[in-house]
Amino acid sequence: MSSRSIVIISCLILFSGVVNAQTKLPYLDRNLPDETRVTDLIKRMTLEEKIAQMCQYVGIEHIKKTEKKYRDKNQLKNNDTYGVYPKLGIAGVEKMVETGLIGSFLHVVTATEANYLQSLAQKSRLKIPLIIGIDAIHGNGLVEGSTIYPSPIGLSSTWDTLLVKKTARYTAIEMRETGSQWAFSPNLDVARDARWGRIGETFGEDPFLVSMMGVSMIKGLQGENGLMRNGVLACAKHLVGGSQPVNGLNKAPTDISERTLQEIHLPPFKAAVNQGVYTIMPAHNEINGIPCHANQYLMEELLRKKWNFEGFYISDFMDIERLVEIHGTAADQKQAVALTVKAGMDMHMHGPNFLEPLLELVKSGEISEERIDASVKRILMAKFKLGLFENPFVPEKSAALFNQTHQQAALEAAHKSIVLLKNDGILPLNALKGKKILVTGPNANNQSVLGDWSLKQPDDKVLTVYQGIAKEAELRGAATTYFDAGQSILEMQPDLIKQAGEKAKEADIIVVVVGDNSLRFEAKRTAGENVDRDNIGLPGLQQQLVEELHKSGKQVVVVLVNGRPLSIPWIDENVSAIVEAWEPGSFGGKAIADVVFGNVNPSGKLTVTFPQNAGQIASYYNHKPSQYINKYIDSKTGFLYSFGYGLSYTNYSYSDIKLSKTQVKDGESFEASIEVTNNGKLAGEEVVQLYINGSTSEVSKPVKELKGFYRVKLSPGEKKTVKFKVSPEMLYNYDKNMNYGLEPGDFKIMIGSSSRESDLKVQTLKVNK
Ligand code: BGC
């Protein structure tokens, strides 16, 4: 961009307010209600200008990057990360913005570019600002210099909804400062298959927890009660079922019963709609034969009409095109556009081949102009609510990015997200004076801690695990060495593994950091979007590395940096300690060291079940009673680590459960309480979990379902009573005719430290009609 255009932008920033104030056009009058402004503006728009508001394009820098990376455009056919428009070129895109033919962009990653695009939009006839979207999933990770929080699977492992809301609020602040006003987040997919590479992006396997986390994130992004002027649009995605693909592969078909859909996959979307989520993105996949992007039942009948969804739908990357190219449910693009718009779609992600066919469809009368007006109204309303008509520009330099407050929140979230899976007593490491610590493993000294949807960030903004450990070890008089056993997981070499084994012999303690690498632009990723596996053990030669280190006879601490459940039964049986760090973000290295050395008592709990192996998929805690009646003949049946599980350096005991009533009628609430005691010598935080198992009825019920949780702080010796208010609806289920309501009978109320039977206290509650 030239210095001339920057001067123009600055002038526009200064004068845009003045121009707006002087003009008499009602839609530019900030004193009028948004509703009046939208109506006025729509009246002034041509049909083409209206449809243009429904069109999104990737940003200019994104196009340049794609052009450099993919000289052969055919390689881009099924690509979900890169976009390019060969017929238009960058000049063509710029021209379209100037003529008001583009309403939105995605993946604009600098304030300079955002301002430039907005300045082009200001040249258009009606000066409608652009709305810019980005995948800010756990921090605004695609923008250089942003604060990166733990990926959603880590965030959910904190079981701390207020903290999740806080990280989302700070993400929104960093986004607005760099020119984006729309986060394609939260991901509300309920994780059901450990092979699927996107589990790290989810809040785990439980619909209630996913709903709570999703709502918290929406509140943080948009505002507590609807969209704030300085908030960003949230986007609930992906509607629906993509996390349960038939073969574990992203985009593969899903075949899900109405019951599983209603009980498991849809509740988080219902919660999001109730919270006023502004946008929703359908999923790549087909569901029971109908692609989600053309699913009128889901988009229009259920969410729009029955649940009252008032915001707008955005298609996922190229998924309207895929109705033709993959699903074969439309003969050509025009038919695909007709199907999706009739099903409820409001905006196309991304590029050409939407405006023209839709224009033709309206001109031929197949789609009415009122239908277009409805979409455009929703989109423009967002632009008004966000104040973009008053000022679409942002300062070139942001003071908010990676500020102290955001850094602290990232560290707090990382601390609380870490789950201690095993400890034979070696942790926290102590009596270290004069000791030698060896740190090794592919994830020990790189930015894999950032997870998917983050680019590599400047080195001074990320603390690796090795750096974190070395710093803490030094304070305790221990020496740390790092051995690089190969950082590209899929290219590990046996000779380096041997050498690591030799180094281990010289050390007293070994910390080996293994797992997955889902960093967005990494060449050889092992997890993340479109990186699925049919084996959920450690990829590459990581298992061999751990075994080689273990052979040294020294104590081995395994730190996992990953975003999905891993099947590691050998490691569980053989090493001294296992720390599940997930993808802990900018301060991951420090947070891990704080846990390993005992500055922080671990308190995270799993939000996804770890199966013994891939053959035991699907594995989730809220299964039906008959699921494990038979046993596998070739390996142990049951979970390696259960939902809700996580160790601490102290230990807690639970009293029996007290119910405020032993019998209730439909419509009555009651209270279930329990006393939790910290019996150890260290202060800690415990996540107390409430599960319910429904009554006997003609429909089998899950063995237990999460209905509540609290994170409580307890000093050594301290006791606290935790009270759960159980509302009538927490006892409801879908009966055999799929009616939602109460089926009276005996309910089991369970409270404890995890979903494992052995960790739960139980009481029976009688429920009458
Ligand atoms: C993903 C979405 C994402 C979009 C834009 C798609 O491939 O499925 O989750 O928001 O790309 O980056």
PDB file of C-alpha atoms in Angstrom, residues 200-410:
ATOM      1  CA  GLY A 200      -8.721 -29.273  20.040  1.00  0.00           C
ATOM      2  CA  GLU A 201     -11.065 -26.611  18.694  1.00  0.00           C
ATOM      3  CA  THR A 202     -14.009 -27.934  20.702  1.00  0.00           C
ATOM      4  CA  PHE A 203     -15.036 -27.701  24.334  1.00  0.00           C
ATOM      5  CA  GLY A 204     -15.129 -31.489  24.566  1.00  0.00           C
ATOM      6  CA  GLU A 205     -17.706 -34.252  24.575  1.00  0.00           C
ATOM      7  CA  ASP A 206     -20.470 -33.082  26.864  1.00  0.00           C
ATOM      8  CA  PRO A 207     -23.405 -31.064  25.498  1.00  0.00           C
ATOM      9  CA  PHE A 208     -24.047 -29.241  28.785  1.00  0.00           C
ATOM     10  CA  LEU A 209     -20.417 -28.205  29.232  1.00  0.00           C
ATOM     11  CA  VAL A 210     -20.091 -27.210  25.571  1.00  0.00           C
ATOM     12  CA  SER A 211     -23.237 -25.092  25.969  1.00  0.00           C
ATOM     13  CA  MET A 212     -21.933 -23.358  29.095  1.00  0.00           C
ATOM     14  CA  MET A 213     -18.552 -22.658  27.549  1.00  0.00           C
ATOM     15  CA  GLY A 214     -20.106 -21.537  24.260  1.00  0.00           C
ATOM     16  CA  VAL A 215     -22.442 -19.107  25.990  1.00  0.00           C
ATOM     17  CA  SER A 216     -19.540 -17.693  28.013  1.00  0.00           C
ATOM     18  CA  MET A 217     -17.541 -17.146  24.884  1.00  0.00           C
ATOM     19  CA  ILE A 218     -20.465 -15.470  23.109  1.00  0.00           C
ATOM     20  CA  LYS A 219     -20.933 -13.157  26.091  1.00  0.00           C
ATOM     21  CA  GLY A 220     -17.241 -12.272  26.025  1.00  0.00           C
ATOM     22  CA  LEU A 221     -17.164 -11.622  22.297  1.00  0.00           C
ATOM     23  CA  GLN A 222     -20.481  -9.858  21.735  1.00  0.00           C
ATOM     24  CA  GLY A 223     -21.354  -8.517  25.177  1.00  0.00           C
ATOM     25  CA  GLU A 224     -23.326  -9.777  28.124  1.00  0.00           C
ATOM     26  CA  ASN A 225     -26.756  -8.865  26.735  1.00  0.00           C
ATOM     27  CA  GLY A 226     -26.603  -8.745  22.970  1.00  0.00           C
ATOM     28  CA  LEU A 227     -24.099  -7.074  20.694  1.00  0.00           C
ATOM     29  CA  MET A 228     -22.142  -4.181  22.255  1.00  0.00           C
ATOM     30  CA  ARG A 229     -20.833  -1.342  20.143  1.00  0.00           C
ATOM     31  CA  ASN A 230     -17.251  -2.323  20.993  1.00  0.00           C
ATOM     32  CA  GLY A 231     -17.923  -6.047  20.818  1.00  0.00           C
ATOM     33  CA  VAL A 232     -17.522  -8.394  17.874  1.00  0.00           C
ATOM     34  CA  LEU A 233     -20.024 -10.747  16.284  1.00  0.00           C
ATOM     35  CA  ALA A 234     -19.721 -14.318  17.515  1.00  0.00           C
ATOM     36  CA  CYS A 235     -20.385 -17.261  15.206  1.00  0.00           C
ATOM     37  CA  ALA A 236     -21.744 -20.555  16.510  1.00  0.00           C
ATOM     38  CA  LYS A 237     -20.378 -23.324  14.325  1.00  0.00           C
ATOM     39  CA  HIS A 238     -20.618 -25.820  12.732  1.00  0.00           C
ATOM     40  CA  LEU A 239     -24.320 -26.655  12.391  1.00  0.00           C
ATOM     41  CA  VAL A 240     -24.237 -29.669  12.876  1.00  0.00           C
ATOM     42  CA  GLY A 241     -22.750 -33.077  13.577  1.00  0.00           C
ATOM     43  CA  GLY A 242     -19.372 -32.727  11.807  1.00  0.00           C
ATOM     44  CA  SER A 243     -17.683 -34.024  14.964  1.00  0.00           C
ATOM     45  CA  GLN A 244     -19.258 -37.433  14.458  1.00  0.00           C
ATOM     46  CA  PRO A 245     -18.191 -38.305  10.915  1.00  0.00           C
ATOM     47  CA  VAL A 246     -18.750 -41.915   9.856  1.00  0.00           C
ATOM     48  CA  ASN A 247     -15.010 -42.596   9.550  1.00  0.00           C
ATOM     49  CA  GLY A 248     -13.430 -39.897  11.685  1.00  0.00           C
ATOM     50  CA  LEU A 249     -12.512 -37.784   8.665  1.00  0.00           C
ATOM     51  CA  ASN A 250     -13.388 -34.110   8.467  1.00  0.00           C
ATOM     52  CA  LYS A 251     -16.225 -33.391   5.973  1.00  0.00           C
ATOM     53  CA  ALA A 252     -17.210 -37.073   5.767  1.00  0.00           C
ATOM     54  CA  PRO A 253     -20.952 -37.769   5.984  1.00  0.00           C
ATOM     55  CA  THR A 254     -22.623 -38.000   9.334  1.00  0.00           C
ATOM     56  CA  ASP A 255     -25.480 -40.353  10.009  1.00  0.00           C
ATOM     57  CA  ILE A 256     -27.008 -39.331  13.284  1.00  0.00           C
ATOM     58  CA  SER A 257     -30.356 -40.359  14.745  1.00  0.00           C
ATOM     59  CA  GLU A 258     -32.904 -37.715  15.591  1.00  0.00           C
ATOM     60  CA  ARG A 259     -32.405 -38.637  19.257  1.00  0.00           C
ATOM     61  CA  THR A 260     -28.625 -38.140  19.234  1.00  0.00           C
ATOM     62  CA  LEU A 261     -29.059 -34.924  17.318  1.00  0.00           C
ATOM     63  CA  GLN A 262     -31.539 -33.539  19.845  1.00  0.00           C
ATOM     64  CA  GLU A 263     -29.786 -34.873  22.932  1.00  0.00           C
ATOM     65  CA  ILE A 264     -26.154 -34.334  22.043  1.00  0.00           C
ATOM     66  CA  HIS A 265     -25.411 -32.103  19.075  1.00  0.00           C
ATOM     67  CA  LEU A 266     -28.152 -29.477  19.025  1.00  0.00           C
ATOM     68  CA  PRO A 267     -28.330 -28.283  22.678  1.00  0.00           C
ATOM     69  CA  PRO A 268     -25.231 -26.052  22.407  1.00  0.00           C
ATOM     70  CA  PHE A 269     -26.747 -24.324  19.367  1.00  0.00           C
ATOM     71  CA  LYS A 270     -30.005 -23.822  21.219  1.00  0.00           C
ATOM     72  CA  ALA A 271     -28.076 -22.265  24.100  1.00  0.00           C
ATOM     73  CA  ALA A 272     -26.190 -20.032  21.651  1.00  0.00           C
ATOM     74  CA  VAL A 273     -29.406 -18.846  19.994  1.00  0.00           C
ATOM     75  CA  ASN A 274     -30.931 -18.141  23.411  1.00  0.00           C
ATOM     76  CA  GLN A 275     -27.845 -16.081  24.222  1.00  0.00           C
ATOM     77  CA  GLY A 276     -28.390 -14.049  21.044  1.00  0.00           C
ATOM     78  CA  VAL A 277     -25.451 -15.297  19.008  1.00  0.00           C
ATOM     79  CA  TYR A 278     -25.325 -13.030  15.963  1.00  0.00           C
ATOM     80  CA  THR A 279     -24.137 -15.499  13.332  1.00  0.00           C
ATOM     81  CA  ILE A 280     -24.168 -19.236  12.698  1.00  0.00           C
ATOM     82  CA  MET A 281     -22.066 -21.277  10.276  1.00  0.00           C
ATOM     83  CA  PRO A 282     -23.384 -24.561   8.872  1.00  0.00           C
ATOM     84  CA  ALA A 283     -21.055 -27.552   8.787  1.00  0.00           C
ATOM     85  CA  HIS A 284     -19.110 -28.952   5.828  1.00  0.00           C
ATOM     86  CA  ASN A 285     -20.820 -32.316   6.123  1.00  0.00           C
ATOM     87  CA  GLU A 286     -24.081 -33.796   5.012  1.00  0.00           C
ATOM     88  CA  ILE A 287     -26.337 -35.006   7.755  1.00  0.00           C
ATOM     89  CA  ASN A 288     -28.521 -38.029   7.105  1.00  0.00           C
ATOM     90  CA  GLY A 289     -28.225 -37.380   3.383  1.00  0.00           C
ATOM     91  CA  ILE A 290     -28.811 -33.625   3.277  1.00  0.00           C
ATOM     92  CA  PRO A 291     -25.760 -31.338   3.182  1.00  0.00           C
ATOM     93  CA  CYS A 292     -25.923 -28.858   6.059  1.00  0.00           C
ATOM     94  CA  HIS A 293     -25.501 -25.961   3.633  1.00  0.00           C
ATOM     95  CA  ALA A 294     -28.772 -26.819   1.965  1.00  0.00           C
ATOM     96  CA  ASN A 295     -30.578 -27.997   5.048  1.00  0.00           C
ATOM     97  CA  GLN A 296     -33.794 -26.048   5.240  1.00  0.00           C
ATOM     98  CA  TYR A 297     -35.079 -28.013   8.195  1.00  0.00           C
ATOM     99  CA  LEU A 298     -32.070 -27.063  10.314  1.00  0.00           C
ATOM    100  CA  MET A 299     -31.497 -23.485   9.257  1.00  0.00           C
ATOM    101  CA  GLU A 300     -34.973 -22.241   8.556  1.00  0.00           C
ATOM    102  CA  GLU A 301     -37.500 -24.474  10.291  1.00  0.00           C
ATOM    103  CA  LEU A 302     -35.692 -25.339  13.493  1.00  0.00           C
ATOM    104  CA  LEU A 303     -33.333 -22.484  14.285  1.00  0.00           C
ATOM    105  CA  ARG A 304     -34.955 -19.534  12.553  1.00  0.00           C
ATOM    106  CA  LYS A 305     -38.632 -20.308  13.097  1.00  0.00           C
ATOM    107  CA  LYS A 306     -38.799 -22.565  16.139  1.00  0.00           C
ATOM    108  CA  TRP A 307     -35.906 -21.181  18.151  1.00  0.00           C
ATOM    109  CA  ASN A 308     -36.185 -17.610  16.896  1.00  0.00           C
ATOM    110  CA  PHE A 309     -32.655 -17.128  15.605  1.00  0.00           C
ATOM    111  CA  GLU A 310     -32.466 -13.459  14.646  1.00  0.00           C
ATOM    112  CA  GLY A 311     -28.931 -13.182  13.300  1.00  0.00           C
ATOM    113  CA  PHE A 312     -27.478 -14.355   9.997  1.00  0.00           C
ATOM    114  CA  TYR A 313     -25.952 -17.479   8.520  1.00  0.00           C
ATOM    115  CA  ILE A 314     -22.542 -17.481   6.870  1.00  0.00           C
ATOM    116  CA  SER A 315     -21.536 -20.428   4.698  1.00  0.00           C
ATOM    117  CA  ASP A 316     -18.301 -22.244   5.465  1.00  0.00           C
ATOM    118  CA  PHE A 317     -15.288 -21.908   3.147  1.00  0.00           C
ATOM    119  CA  MET A 318     -16.453 -23.023  -0.332  1.00  0.00           C
ATOM    120  CA  ASP A 319     -19.244 -25.223   0.979  1.00  0.00           C
ATOM    121  CA  ILE A 320     -21.888 -23.830  -1.353  1.00  0.00           C
ATOM    122  CA  GLU A 321     -19.632 -24.798  -4.265  1.00  0.00           C
ATOM    123  CA  ARG A 322     -19.245 -28.240  -2.697  1.00  0.00           C
ATOM    124  CA  LEU A 323     -22.967 -28.916  -3.096  1.00  0.00           C
ATOM    125  CA  VAL A 324     -21.979 -29.381  -6.735  1.00  0.00           C
ATOM    126  CA  GLU A 325     -18.354 -30.459  -6.472  1.00  0.00           C
ATOM    127  CA  ILE A 326     -18.528 -32.949  -3.607  1.00  0.00           C
ATOM    128  CA  HIS A 327     -22.041 -33.776  -2.474  1.00  0.00           C
ATOM    129  CA  GLY A 328     -23.550 -33.893  -5.936  1.00  0.00           C
ATOM    130  CA  THR A 329     -26.816 -32.495  -4.624  1.00  0.00           C
ATOM    131  CA  ALA A 330     -26.877 -29.579  -7.065  1.00  0.00           C
ATOM    132  CA  ALA A 331     -26.202 -29.798 -10.777  1.00  0.00           C
ATOM    133  CA  ASP A 332     -24.496 -26.432 -11.035  1.00  0.00           C
ATOM    134  CA  GLN A 333     -23.575 -23.365  -9.013  1.00  0.00           C
ATOM    135  CA  LYS A 334     -26.851 -21.590  -9.753  1.00  0.00           C
ATOM    136  CA  GLN A 335     -28.814 -24.491  -8.347  1.00  0.00           C
ATOM    137  CA  ALA A 336     -26.462 -24.663  -5.363  1.00  0.00           C
ATOM    138  CA  VAL A 337     -27.054 -20.971  -4.658  1.00  0.00           C
ATOM    139  CA  ALA A 338     -30.813 -21.439  -4.992  1.00  0.00           C
ATOM    140  CA  LEU A 339     -30.760 -24.400  -2.587  1.00  0.00           C
ATOM    141  CA  THR A 340     -28.673 -22.693   0.048  1.00  0.00           C
ATOM    142  CA  VAL A 341     -30.533 -19.371  -0.017  1.00  0.00           C
ATOM    143  CA  LYS A 342     -33.878 -21.126   0.125  1.00  0.00           C
ATOM    144  CA  ALA A 343     -32.554 -23.143   3.064  1.00  0.00           C
ATOM    145  CA  GLY A 344     -31.775 -19.889   4.881  1.00  0.00           C
ATOM    146  CA  MET A 345     -28.238 -18.827   3.930  1.00  0.00           C
ATOM    147  CA  ASP A 346     -27.460 -15.129   4.290  1.00  0.00           C
ATOM    148  CA  MET A 347     -23.811 -14.751   3.311  1.00  0.00           C
ATOM    149  CA  HIS A 348     -21.395 -16.550   1.030  1.00  0.00           C
ATOM    150  CA  MET A 349     -17.873 -17.388   2.189  1.00  0.00           C
ATOM    151  CA  HIS A 350     -16.149 -16.597  -0.187  1.00  0.00           C
ATOM    152  CA  GLY A 351     -15.461 -15.134  -3.625  1.00  0.00           C
ATOM    153  CA  PRO A 352     -17.311 -14.841  -6.930  1.00  0.00           C
ATOM    154  CA  ASN A 353     -20.069 -17.134  -8.245  1.00  0.00           C
ATOM    155  CA  PHE A 354     -22.649 -16.067  -5.753  1.00  0.00           C
ATOM    156  CA  LEU A 355     -23.690 -12.546  -6.682  1.00  0.00           C
ATOM    157  CA  GLU A 356     -24.397 -13.235 -10.353  1.00  0.00           C
ATOM    158  CA  PRO A 357     -26.371 -16.477  -9.942  1.00  0.00           C
ATOM    159  CA  LEU A 358     -28.401 -14.988  -7.088  1.00  0.00           C
ATOM    160  CA  LEU A 359     -29.134 -11.904  -9.156  1.00  0.00           C
ATOM    161  CA  GLU A 360     -30.428 -14.130 -11.948  1.00  0.00           C
ATOM    162  CA  LEU A 361     -32.519 -16.153  -9.496  1.00  0.00           C
ATOM    163  CA  VAL A 362     -34.191 -13.013  -8.193  1.00  0.00           C
ATOM    164  CA  LYS A 363     -34.707 -11.591 -11.676  1.00  0.00           C
ATOM    165  CA  SER A 364     -36.324 -14.814 -12.830  1.00  0.00           C
ATOM    166  CA  GLY A 365     -38.616 -14.785  -9.791  1.00  0.00           C
ATOM    167  CA  GLU A 366     -37.291 -18.006  -8.277  1.00  0.00           C
ATOM    168  CA  ILE A 367     -36.190 -16.106  -5.199  1.00  0.00           C
ATOM    169  CA  SER A 368     -38.032 -12.999  -4.063  1.00  0.00           C
ATOM    170  CA  GLU A 369     -36.442  -9.632  -3.408  1.00  0.00           C
ATOM    171  CA  GLU A 370     -38.070  -9.691   0.049  1.00  0.00           C
ATOM    172  CA  ARG A 371     -36.013 -12.789   0.815  1.00  0.00           C
ATOM    173  CA  ILE A 372     -32.855 -10.863  -0.118  1.00  0.00           C
ATOM    174  CA  ASP A 373     -33.983  -7.868   1.942  1.00  0.00           C
ATOM    175  CA  ALA A 374     -34.337 -10.111   4.979  1.00  0.00           C
ATOM    176  CA  SER A 375     -30.696 -11.241   4.728  1.00  0.00           C
ATOM    177  CA  VAL A 376     -29.390  -7.771   3.953  1.00  0.00           C
ATOM    178  CA  LYS A 377     -31.264  -6.273   6.877  1.00  0.00           C
ATOM    179  CA  ARG A 378     -29.608  -8.702   9.298  1.00  0.00           C
ATOM    180  CA  ILE A 379     -26.159  -7.982   7.895  1.00  0.00           C
ATOM    181  CA  LEU A 380     -26.553  -4.197   7.813  1.00  0.00           C
ATOM    182  CA  MET A 381     -28.022  -4.202  11.295  1.00  0.00           C
ATOM    183  CA  ALA A 382     -24.769  -5.725  12.571  1.00  0.00           C
ATOM    184  CA  LYS A 383     -22.771  -2.981  10.873  1.00  0.00           C
ATOM    185  CA  PHE A 384     -24.938  -0.305  12.490  1.00  0.00           C
ATOM    186  CA  LYS A 385     -24.823  -1.913  15.925  1.00  0.00           C
ATOM    187  CA  LEU A 386     -21.034  -2.112  15.755  1.00  0.00           C
ATOM    188  CA  GLY A 387     -20.778   1.598  14.934  1.00  0.00           C
ATOM    189  CA  LEU A 388     -19.056   0.960  11.621  1.00  0.00           C
ATOM    190  CA  PHE A 389     -21.049   3.638   9.795  1.00  0.00           C
ATOM    191  CA  GLU A 390     -19.687   6.176  12.266  1.00  0.00           C
ATOM    192  CA  ASN A 391     -16.075   5.037  11.988  1.00  0.00           C
ATOM    193  CA  PRO A 392     -14.856   1.943  10.179  1.00  0.00           C
ATOM    194  CA  PHE A 393     -11.167   2.748  10.730  1.00  0.00           C
ATOM    195  CA  VAL A 394      -8.742   1.722  13.461  1.00  0.00           C
ATOM    196  CA  PRO A 395      -5.440   3.171  14.640  1.00  0.00           C
ATOM    197  CA  GLU A 396      -2.470   1.737  12.767  1.00  0.00           C
ATOM    198  CA  LYS A 397      -0.803   0.686  16.008  1.00  0.00           C
ATOM    199  CA  SER A 398      -2.659  -1.043  18.788  1.00  0.00           C
ATOM    200  CA  ALA A 399      -1.873  -0.567  22.457  1.00  0.00           C
ATOM    201  CA  ALA A 400      -4.108  -3.464  23.448  1.00  0.00           C
ATOM    202  CA  LEU A 401      -2.291  -6.252  21.657  1.00  0.00           C
ATOM    203  CA  PHE A 402      -0.529  -8.554  24.107  1.00  0.00           C
ATOM    204  CA  ASN A 403      -0.979  -6.079  26.951  1.00  0.00           C
ATOM    205  CA  GLN A 404      -0.262  -7.017  30.568  1.00  0.00           C
ATOM    206  CA  THR A 405      -3.897  -7.742  31.427  1.00  0.00           C
ATOM    207  CA  HIS A 406      -4.301 -10.071  28.469  1.00  0.00           C
ATOM    208  CA  GLN A 407      -1.013 -11.794  29.257  1.00  0.00           C
ATOM    209  CA  GLN A 408      -2.145 -12.452  32.810  1.00  0.00           C
ATOM    210  CA  ALA A 409      -5.423 -13.929  31.618  1.00  0.00           C
ATOM    211  CA  ALA A 410      -3.542 -16.184  29.189  1.00  0.00           C
TER     212      ALA A 410
END
